[in-house]
PDB file of C-alpha atoms and ligand atoms in Angstrom:
ATOM      1  CA  MET A 220     -41.046-147.698  14.736  1.00 79.00           C
ATOM      2  CA  SER A 221     -43.893-147.192  12.035  1.00 85.00           C
ATOM      3  CA  THR A 222     -43.514-144.765   9.300  1.00 87.00           C
ATOM      4  CA  THR A 223     -46.133-142.507  10.813  1.00 88.00           C
ATOM      5  CA  GLN A 224     -44.074-142.291  14.107  1.00 90.00           C
ATOM      6  CA  VAL A 225     -40.897-141.632  12.202  1.00 93.00           C
ATOM      7  CA  THR A 226     -42.525-138.842  10.179  1.00 94.00           C
ATOM      8  CA  ALA A 227     -44.119-137.500  13.465  1.00 95.00           C
ATOM      9  CA  ARG A 228     -40.676-137.249  14.984  1.00 96.00           C
ATOM     10  CA  LEU A 229     -39.324-135.551  11.909  1.00 96.00           C
ATOM     11  CA  PHE A 230     -42.173-133.095  11.780  1.00 96.00           C
ATOM     12  CA  GLN A 231     -41.694-132.261  15.496  1.00 97.00           C
ATOM     13  CA  LEU A 232     -37.971-131.866  14.953  1.00 97.00           C
ATOM     14  CA  GLN A 233     -38.764-129.535  12.016  1.00 97.00           C
ATOM     15  CA  GLN A 234     -40.975-127.464  14.470  1.00 97.00           C
ATOM     16  CA  PHE A 235     -38.001-127.194  16.782  1.00 98.00           C
ATOM     17  CA  ASP A 236     -35.731-126.198  13.926  1.00 98.00           C
ATOM     18  CA  LEU A 237     -38.135-123.614  12.632  1.00 97.00           C
ATOM     19  CA  GLU A 238     -38.412-122.084  16.243  1.00 97.00           C
ATOM     20  CA  LEU A 239     -34.614-122.103  16.404  1.00 97.00           C
ATOM     21  CA  ASP A 240     -34.467-120.174  13.035  1.00 97.00           C
ATOM     22  CA  ARG A 241     -36.946-117.545  14.322  1.00 97.00           C
ATOM     23  CA  LEU A 242     -35.002-117.134  17.576  1.00 97.00           C
ATOM     24  CA  ILE A 243     -31.645-116.802  15.799  1.00 96.00           C
ATOM     25  CA  ALA A 244     -33.108-114.397  13.278  1.00 96.00           C
ATOM     26  CA  GLU A 245     -34.647-112.254  16.135  1.00 96.00           C
ATOM     27  CA  GLN A 246     -31.332-112.353  18.007  1.00 95.00           C
ATOM     28  CA  GLN A 247     -29.483-111.226  14.830  1.00 94.00           C
ATOM     29  CA  ALA A 248     -31.952-108.359  14.292  1.00 92.00           C
ATOM     30  CA  LEU A 249     -31.560-107.358  17.898  1.00 91.00           C
ATOM     31  CA  THR A 250     -27.722-107.309  17.744  1.00 88.00           C
ATOM     32  CA  ASN A 251     -28.063-105.158  14.627  1.00 87.00           C
ATOM     33  CA  SER A 252     -30.317-102.651  16.456  1.00 84.00           C
ATOM     34  CA  LEU A 253     -27.989-102.636  19.518  1.00 83.00           C
ATOM     35  CA  GLN A 254     -25.051-101.882  17.232  1.00 80.00           C
ATOM     36  CA  ALA A 255     -26.589 -99.307  14.885  1.00 74.00           C
ATOM     37  CA  ASN A 256     -29.351 -96.899  15.568  1.00 82.00           C
ATOM     38  CA  ALA A 257     -29.864 -95.153  12.302  1.00 83.00           C
ATOM     39  CA  GLY A 258     -32.476 -92.828  13.762  1.00 87.00           C
ATOM     40  CA  LEU A 259     -30.105 -91.616  16.391  1.00 88.00           C
ATOM     41  CA  ARG A 260     -27.299 -91.195  13.783  1.00 89.00           C
ATOM     42  CA  LYS A 261     -29.629 -89.041  11.660  1.00 93.00           C
ATOM     43  CA  LEU A 262     -30.424 -86.842  14.673  1.00 94.00           C
ATOM     44  CA  ARG A 263     -26.983 -86.335  15.611  1.00 93.00           C
ATOM     45  CA  SER A 264     -25.970 -85.403  12.080  1.00 95.00           C
ATOM     46  CA  GLU A 265     -29.014 -83.001  11.796  1.00 96.00           C
ATOM     47  CA  TYR A 266     -27.864 -81.407  15.102  1.00 96.00           C
ATOM     48  CA  GLU A 267     -24.281 -81.013  13.917  1.00 96.00           C
ATOM     49  CA  THR A 268     -25.439 -79.352  10.686  1.00 97.00           C
ATOM     50  CA  ALA A 269     -27.754 -76.944  12.573  1.00 97.00           C
ATOM     51  CA  ARG A 270     -24.844 -76.109  14.937  1.00 97.00           C
ATOM     52  CA  GLN A 271     -22.549 -75.372  11.982  1.00 97.00           C
ATOM     53  CA  GLN A 272     -25.134 -73.250  10.275  1.00 97.00           C
ATOM     54  CA  LEU A 273     -25.633 -71.350  13.596  1.00 97.00           C
ATOM     55  CA  GLN A 274     -21.946 -70.670  13.849  1.00 97.00           C
ATOM     56  CA  SER A 275     -21.737 -69.298  10.406  1.00 97.00           C
ATOM     57  CA  GLY A 276     -24.950 -67.231  11.004  1.00 97.00           C
ATOM     58  CA  LEU A 277     -23.323 -65.715  14.156  1.00 97.00           C
ATOM     59  CA  GLN A 278     -20.258 -65.039  12.329  1.00 97.00           C
ATOM     60  CA  THR A 279     -22.228 -63.265   9.405  1.00 96.00           C
ATOM     61  CA  GLN A 280     -24.076 -61.301  12.086  1.00 97.00           C
ATOM     62  CA  LYS A 281     -20.778 -60.167  13.756  1.00 96.00           C
ATOM     63  CA  GLU A 282     -19.316 -59.127  10.379  1.00 97.00           C
ATOM     64  CA  ALA A 283     -22.441 -57.189   9.509  1.00 97.00           C
ATOM     65  CA  GLU A 284     -22.239 -55.442  12.908  1.00 97.00           C
ATOM     66  CA  TRP A 285     -18.742 -54.502  12.516  1.00 96.00           C
ATOM     67  CA  ALA A 286     -19.397 -53.057   8.954  1.00 96.00           C
ATOM     68  CA  LEU A 287     -21.978 -50.905  10.558  1.00 97.00           C
ATOM     69  CA  GLU A 288     -19.976 -49.740  13.251  1.00 97.00           C
ATOM     70  CA  ASP A 289     -17.275 -48.914  10.814  1.00 96.00           C
ATOM     71  CA  LEU A 290     -19.780 -46.848   8.720  1.00 96.00           C
ATOM     72  CA  ASN A 291     -21.104 -45.078  11.821  1.00 97.00           C
ATOM     73  CA  ASN A 292     -17.454 -44.057  12.779  1.00 96.00           C
ATOM     74  CA  ARG A 293     -16.693 -42.792   9.184  1.00 96.00           C
ATOM     75  CA  LEU A 294     -20.046 -40.831   9.084  1.00 96.00           C
ATOM     76  CA  LYS A 295     -19.390 -39.324  12.543  1.00 96.00           C
ATOM     77  CA  THR A 296     -15.865 -38.122  11.343  1.00 95.00           C
ATOM     78  CA  GLN A 297     -17.258 -36.692   8.171  1.00 94.00           C
ATOM     79  CA  GLU A 298     -20.309 -34.982   9.803  1.00 94.00           C
ATOM     80  CA  GLU A 299     -17.895 -33.480  12.345  1.00 94.00           C
ATOM     81  CA  ARG A 300     -15.754 -32.139   9.586  1.00 91.00           C
ATOM     82  CA  LEU A 301     -18.955 -30.843   7.842  1.00 90.00           C
ATOM     83  CA  TYR A 302     -20.292 -28.935  10.789  1.00 89.00           C
ATOM     84  CA  ASN A 303     -17.280 -27.727  12.747  1.00 89.00           C
ATOM     85  CA  GLY A 304     -16.703 -24.909  10.183  1.00 84.00           C
ATOM     86  CA  LYS A 305     -13.127 -25.739   9.547  1.00 87.00           C
ATOM     87  CA  VAL A 306     -13.761 -26.451   5.886  1.00 83.00           C
ATOM     88  CA  GLY A 307     -14.422 -23.255   4.123  1.00 83.00           C
ATOM     89  CA  ASN A 308     -13.827 -24.111   0.590  1.00 90.00           C
ATOM     90  CA  PRO A 309     -17.277 -24.486  -1.147  1.00 90.00           C
ATOM     91  CA  LYS A 310     -16.066 -27.119  -3.423  1.00 93.00           C
ATOM     92  CA  GLU A 311     -14.685 -29.107  -0.599  1.00 91.00           C
ATOM     93  CA  LEU A 312     -17.758 -28.603   1.388  1.00 91.00           C
ATOM     94  CA  GLN A 313     -19.943 -29.763  -1.380  1.00 93.00           C
ATOM     95  CA  SER A 314     -18.040 -32.807  -2.004  1.00 93.00           C
ATOM     96  CA  LEU A 315     -18.072 -33.452   1.891  1.00 93.00           C
ATOM     97  CA  GLN A 316     -21.788 -33.163   1.767  1.00 94.00           C
ATOM     98  CA  GLN A 317     -22.078 -35.630  -0.895  1.00 95.00           C
ATOM     99  CA  GLU A 318     -19.784 -38.015   1.020  1.00 94.00           C
ATOM    100  CA  VAL A 319     -21.964 -37.745   4.149  1.00 95.00           C
ATOM    101  CA  GLN A 320     -25.135 -38.415   2.077  1.00 96.00           C
ATOM    102  CA  ARG A 321     -23.479 -41.391   0.430  1.00 96.00           C
ATOM    103  CA  LEU A 322     -22.469 -42.718   3.857  1.00 96.00           C
ATOM    104  CA  ARG A 323     -25.954 -42.152   5.280  1.00 96.00           C
ATOM    105  CA  ALA A 324     -27.503 -44.069   2.488  1.00 97.00           C
ATOM    106  CA  GLN A 325     -24.940 -46.877   2.962  1.00 97.00           C
ATOM    107  CA  GLN A 326     -25.569 -46.839   6.744  1.00 97.00           C
ATOM    108  CA  SER A 327     -29.238 -47.149   6.362  1.00 97.00           C
ATOM    109  CA  ARG A 328     -28.674 -50.211   3.992  1.00 97.00           C
ATOM    110  CA  GLN A 329     -26.311 -51.654   6.446  1.00 97.00           C
ATOM    111  CA  GLU A 330     -28.732 -51.301   9.284  1.00 97.00           C
ATOM    112  CA  ASP A 331     -31.337 -53.148   7.385  1.00 97.00           C
ATOM    113  CA  LYS A 332     -28.688 -55.931   6.608  1.00 97.00           C
ATOM    114  CA  VAL A 333     -28.039 -56.231  10.367  1.00 97.00           C
ATOM    115  CA  LEU A 334     -31.441 -56.661  11.222  1.00 97.00           C
ATOM    116  CA  GLU A 335     -31.807 -59.313   8.618  1.00 97.00           C
ATOM    117  CA  VAL A 336     -28.930 -61.259   9.717  1.00 97.00           C
ATOM    118  CA  ILE A 337     -30.008 -60.996  13.380  1.00 97.00           C
ATOM    119  CA  ASP A 338     -33.373 -62.558  12.360  1.00 97.00           C
ATOM    120  CA  ALA A 339     -31.681 -65.257  10.580  1.00 97.00           C
ATOM    121  CA  ALA A 340     -29.248 -65.973  13.408  1.00 97.00           C
ATOM    122  CA  GLU A 341     -32.239 -66.112  15.770  1.00 97.00           C
ATOM    123  CA  ALA A 342     -34.045 -68.592  13.519  1.00 97.00           C
ATOM    124  CA  LEU A 343     -30.807 -70.761  13.398  1.00 97.00           C
ATOM    125  CA  GLN A 344     -30.630 -70.604  17.133  1.00 97.00           C
ATOM    126  CA  GLU A 345     -34.072 -71.821  17.624  1.00 97.00           C
ATOM    127  CA  MET A 346     -33.663 -74.609  15.113  1.00 97.00           C
ATOM    128  CA  THR A 347     -30.414 -75.675  16.756  1.00 97.00           C
ATOM    129  CA  GLN A 348     -32.223 -75.777  20.185  1.00 97.00           C
ATOM    130  CA  ARG A 349     -35.002 -77.977  18.606  1.00 97.00           C
ATOM    131  CA  LYS A 350     -32.467 -80.320  17.138  1.00 97.00           C
ATOM    132  CA  ALA A 351     -30.525 -80.439  20.372  1.00 97.00           C
ATOM    133  CA  GLN A 352     -33.746 -81.323  22.211  1.00 97.00           C
ATOM    134  CA  ALA A 353     -34.826 -83.981  19.765  1.00 96.00           C
ATOM    135  CA  LEU A 354     -31.296 -85.509  20.123  1.00 95.00           C
ATOM    136  CA  LYS A 355     -31.524 -85.504  23.844  1.00 96.00           C
ATOM    137  CA  GLN A 356     -34.977 -87.039  23.798  1.00 95.00           C
ATOM    138  CA  ALA A 357     -33.924 -89.758  21.402  1.00 92.00           C
ATOM    139  CA  GLU A 358     -30.671 -90.597  23.348  1.00 91.00           C
ATOM    140  CA  ASP A 359     -32.690 -90.938  26.523  1.00 92.00           C
ATOM    141  CA  ASP A 360     -35.275 -93.185  24.816  1.00 90.00           C
ATOM    142  CA  TRP A 361     -32.430 -95.103  23.278  1.00 89.00           C
ATOM    143  CA  GLN A 362     -30.874 -95.799  26.741  1.00 88.00           C
ATOM    144  CA  GLN A 363     -34.179 -97.263  27.934  1.00 88.00           C
ATOM    145  CA  GLU A 364     -34.755 -99.252  24.825  1.00 86.00           C
ATOM    146  CA  CYS A 365     -31.153-100.700  25.074  1.00 89.00           C
ATOM    147  CA  ALA A 366     -31.944-101.897  28.481  1.00 91.00           C
ATOM    148  CA  ALA A 367     -35.098-103.639  27.274  1.00 90.00           C
ATOM    149  CA  LEU A 368     -33.273-105.125  24.262  1.00 90.00           C
ATOM    150  CA  LEU A 369     -30.692-106.559  26.548  1.00 91.00           C
ATOM    151  CA  VAL A 370     -33.305-108.185  28.670  1.00 94.00           C
ATOM    152  CA  ARG A 371     -34.886-109.556  25.484  1.00 94.00           C
ATOM    153  CA  ARG A 372     -31.621-110.929  24.262  1.00 93.00           C
ATOM    154  CA  ASP A 373     -31.089-112.903  27.482  1.00 94.00           C
ATOM    155  CA  GLN A 374     -34.644-114.287  27.057  1.00 96.00           C
ATOM    156  CA  LEU A 375     -33.874-115.355  23.589  1.00 96.00           C
ATOM    157  CA  GLU A 376     -30.687-116.882  24.607  1.00 96.00           C
ATOM    158  CA  ALA A 377     -32.426-118.905  27.306  1.00 97.00           C
ATOM    159  CA  LYS A 378     -35.246-119.907  24.996  1.00 98.00           C
ATOM    160  CA  GLN A 379     -32.860-120.914  22.317  1.00 97.00           C
ATOM    161  CA  GLN A 380     -30.917-123.164  24.646  1.00 97.00           C
ATOM    162  CA  GLU A 381     -34.080-124.748  25.935  1.00 98.00           C
ATOM    163  CA  VAL A 382     -35.388-125.605  22.353  1.00 98.00           C
ATOM    164  CA  GLN A 383     -31.875-126.657  21.316  1.00 97.00           C
ATOM    165  CA  THR A 384     -31.848-129.319  24.079  1.00 97.00           C
ATOM    166  CA  LYS A 385     -35.226-130.631  23.356  1.00 98.00           C
ATOM    167  CA  ARG A 386     -34.245-130.702  19.669  1.00 97.00           C
ATOM    168  CA  ASP A 387     -31.032-132.630  20.329  1.00 96.00           C
ATOM    169  CA  ASN A 388     -32.957-135.027  22.402  1.00 97.00           C
ATOM    170  CA  LEU A 389     -35.452-135.728  19.785  1.00 97.00           C
ATOM    171  CA  ALA A 390     -32.727-135.938  17.148  1.00 96.00           C
ATOM    172  CA  SER A 391     -30.939-138.731  18.976  1.00 96.00           C
ATOM    173  CA  SER A 392     -33.953-140.869  18.677  1.00 95.00           C
ATOM    174  CA  ILE A 393     -33.946-140.547  14.837  1.00 95.00           C
ATOM    175  CA  ASN A 394     -32.022-142.829  12.469  1.00 94.00           C
ATOM    176  CA  ALA A 395     -28.735-140.983  11.469  1.00 95.00           C
ATOM    177  CA  GLU A 396     -29.141-141.578   7.717  1.00 95.00           C
ATOM    178  CA  LEU A 397     -32.635-140.066   7.892  1.00 95.00           C
ATOM    179  CA  LEU A 398     -31.411-137.203   9.963  1.00 96.00           C
ATOM    180  CA  LYS A 399     -28.790-136.390   7.215  1.00 96.00           C
ATOM    181  CA  ARG A 400     -31.522-136.637   4.516  1.00 96.00           C
ATOM    182  CA  TYR A 401     -33.673-134.359   6.588  1.00 97.00           C
ATOM    183  CA  ASP A 402     -30.913-131.669   7.260  1.00 96.00           C
ATOM    184  CA  THR A 403     -29.960-131.725   3.483  1.00 96.00           C
ATOM    185  CA  MET A 404     -33.641-131.241   2.433  1.00 96.00           C
ATOM    186  CA  ARG A 405     -34.199-128.440   4.911  1.00 96.00           C
ATOM    187  CA  ARG A 406     -31.348-126.592   3.439  1.00 95.00           C
ATOM    188  CA  THR A 407     -32.656-127.043  -0.101  1.00 95.00           C
ATOM    189  CA  LYS A 408     -36.310-126.582   0.575  1.00 95.00           C
ATOM    190  CA  GLN A 409     -36.781-123.283   2.557  1.00 93.00           C
ATOM    191  CA  GLY A 410     -36.316-125.035   5.856  1.00 94.00           C
ATOM    192  CA  ARG A 411     -39.104-127.386   5.307  1.00 96.00           C
ATOM    193  CA  ALA A 412     -38.253-130.924   4.691  1.00 97.00           C
ATOM    194  CA  ILE A 413     -41.524-132.384   6.020  1.00 97.00           C
ATOM    195  CA  SER A 414     -44.983-131.320   4.931  1.00 96.00           C
ATOM    196  CA  LYS A 415     -48.176-132.244   6.782  1.00 95.00           C
ATOM    197  CA  ILE A 416     -51.148-133.584   4.892  1.00 95.00           C
ATOM    198  CA  GLU A 417     -54.174-131.441   5.413  1.00 94.00           C
ATOM    199  CA  GLN A 418     -57.429-132.040   3.776  1.00 93.00           C
ATOM    200  CA  ASN A 419     -55.958-134.653   1.563  1.00 94.00           C
ATOM    201  CA  SER A 420     -53.340-132.001   0.255  1.00 96.00           C
ATOM    202  CA  CYS A 421     -49.731-131.159   0.856  1.00 96.00           C
ATOM    203  CA  GLN A 422     -49.635-128.348   3.306  1.00 95.00           C
ATOM    204  CA  TRP A 423     -46.760-126.809   1.700  1.00 95.00           C
ATOM    205  CA  CYS A 424     -47.623-126.814  -1.984  1.00 96.00           C
ATOM    206  CA  ARG A 425     -51.256-127.484  -1.756  1.00 96.00           C
ATOM    207  CA  VAL A 426     -51.244-130.254  -4.340  1.00 96.00           C
ATOM    208  CA  ILE A 427     -54.143-132.656  -3.800  1.00 96.00           C
ATOM    209  CA  LEU A 428     -53.149-136.216  -3.252  1.00 94.00           C
ATOM    210  CA  THR A 429     -54.815-139.269  -4.842  1.00 94.00           C
ATOM    211  CA  PRO A 430     -56.579-141.708  -2.602  1.00 94.00           C
ATOM    212  CA  SER A 431     -53.808-144.228  -3.482  1.00 93.00           C
ATOM    213  CA  GLU A 432     -51.063-141.762  -2.638  1.00 92.00           C
ATOM    214  CA  LEU A 433     -52.796-141.119   0.697  1.00 92.00           C
ATOM    215  CA  GLN A 434     -52.976-144.835   1.387  1.00 91.00           C
ATOM    216  CA  ARG A 435     -49.381-145.220   0.661  1.00 91.00           C
ATOM    217  CA  VAL A 436     -48.456-142.522   3.090  1.00 90.00           C
ATOM    218  CA  ARG A 437     -50.443-144.174   5.771  1.00 88.00           C
ATOM    219  CA  ILE A 438     -49.526-147.822   5.442  1.00 87.00           C
ATOM    220  CA  ASN A 439     -46.260-147.901   3.425  1.00 86.00           C
ATOM    221  CA  SER A 440     -43.053-148.674   5.295  1.00 85.00           C
ATOM    222  CA  GLU A 441     -41.181-146.358   2.941  1.00 90.00           C
ATOM    223  CA  LEU A 442     -41.298-142.695   3.469  1.00 92.00           C
ATOM    224  CA  GLN A 443     -43.398-141.135   0.777  1.00 94.00           C
ATOM    225  CA  THR A 444     -42.701-137.626  -0.680  1.00 95.00           C
ATOM    226  CA  CYS A 445     -44.956-135.124  -2.391  1.00 96.00           C
ATOM    227  CA  THR A 446     -44.943-135.686  -6.110  1.00 94.00           C
ATOM    228  CA  ASN A 447     -45.112-131.906  -6.773  1.00 95.00           C
ATOM    229  CA  CYS A 448     -42.711-130.303  -4.109  1.00 96.00           C
ATOM    230  CA  GLY A 449     -40.662-133.406  -3.048  1.00 96.00           C
ATOM    231  CA  ARG A 450     -41.074-132.914   0.664  1.00 96.00           C
ATOM    232  CA  ILE A 451     -41.509-135.938   2.940  1.00 96.00           C
ATOM    233  CA  LEU A 452     -45.280-136.284   3.755  1.00 96.00           C
ATOM    234  CA  TYR A 453     -46.562-136.642   7.333  1.00 95.00           C
ATOM    235  CA  TYR A 454     -50.015-137.816   8.000  1.00 92.00           C
ATOM    236  CA  ASP A 455     -50.971-137.382  11.576  1.00 85.00           C
ATOM    237  CA  ARG A 456     -54.432-139.335  11.633  1.00 72.00           C
TER     238      ARG A 456
HETATM  239 ZN1   ZN B 143     -45.967-130.605  -1.756  1.00 65.27          ZN
END
């Protein structure tokens, strides 16, 4: 086998290996998305927060309404006492009148407060509904997406097997020592042990080869490496 034929095989082997790297990376990313959907988690926690805020808003509303009811009752009792003519003592009447006035002022303030908390609870109710809808929508979308992701995962697995078979067949036609050197280089050189020569330059690092270097790559029986990046050079013409 000529040097060019050997490097051509190594180059093709590298193409398969790079494709396998890509397929494995995509599968990994896919597995990650299947396991964790950050967007959905965020929506779930937003909905949960909104629901808790609504509950405490409704509790505040109930308490404000009870306080108002209590005031109404106290006012009614005091007004009855004031107007039923049973209290004759002027001093007592005066203090009763003052008490009724005080309660009326308090009642008016409490009525405002109740309206305020009702508004707030309604706003919380709307927000909770919006969050619930967004979550439901995202969950439905996720269901569909999952189905698509599972289909894609099967496709990737099939493709990976196909490329792996081609790769193994090709590898079996390459000298074992050379294969070992190639594997080691791929690990230390960002997955690229072989660099093609294009326009008289190393495709990887772009260093320009001298005419004698080019000549050696073409005719020498030893594999030639790039003087700059150290990768095995492959010349396909
Ligand atoms: Zn180079």
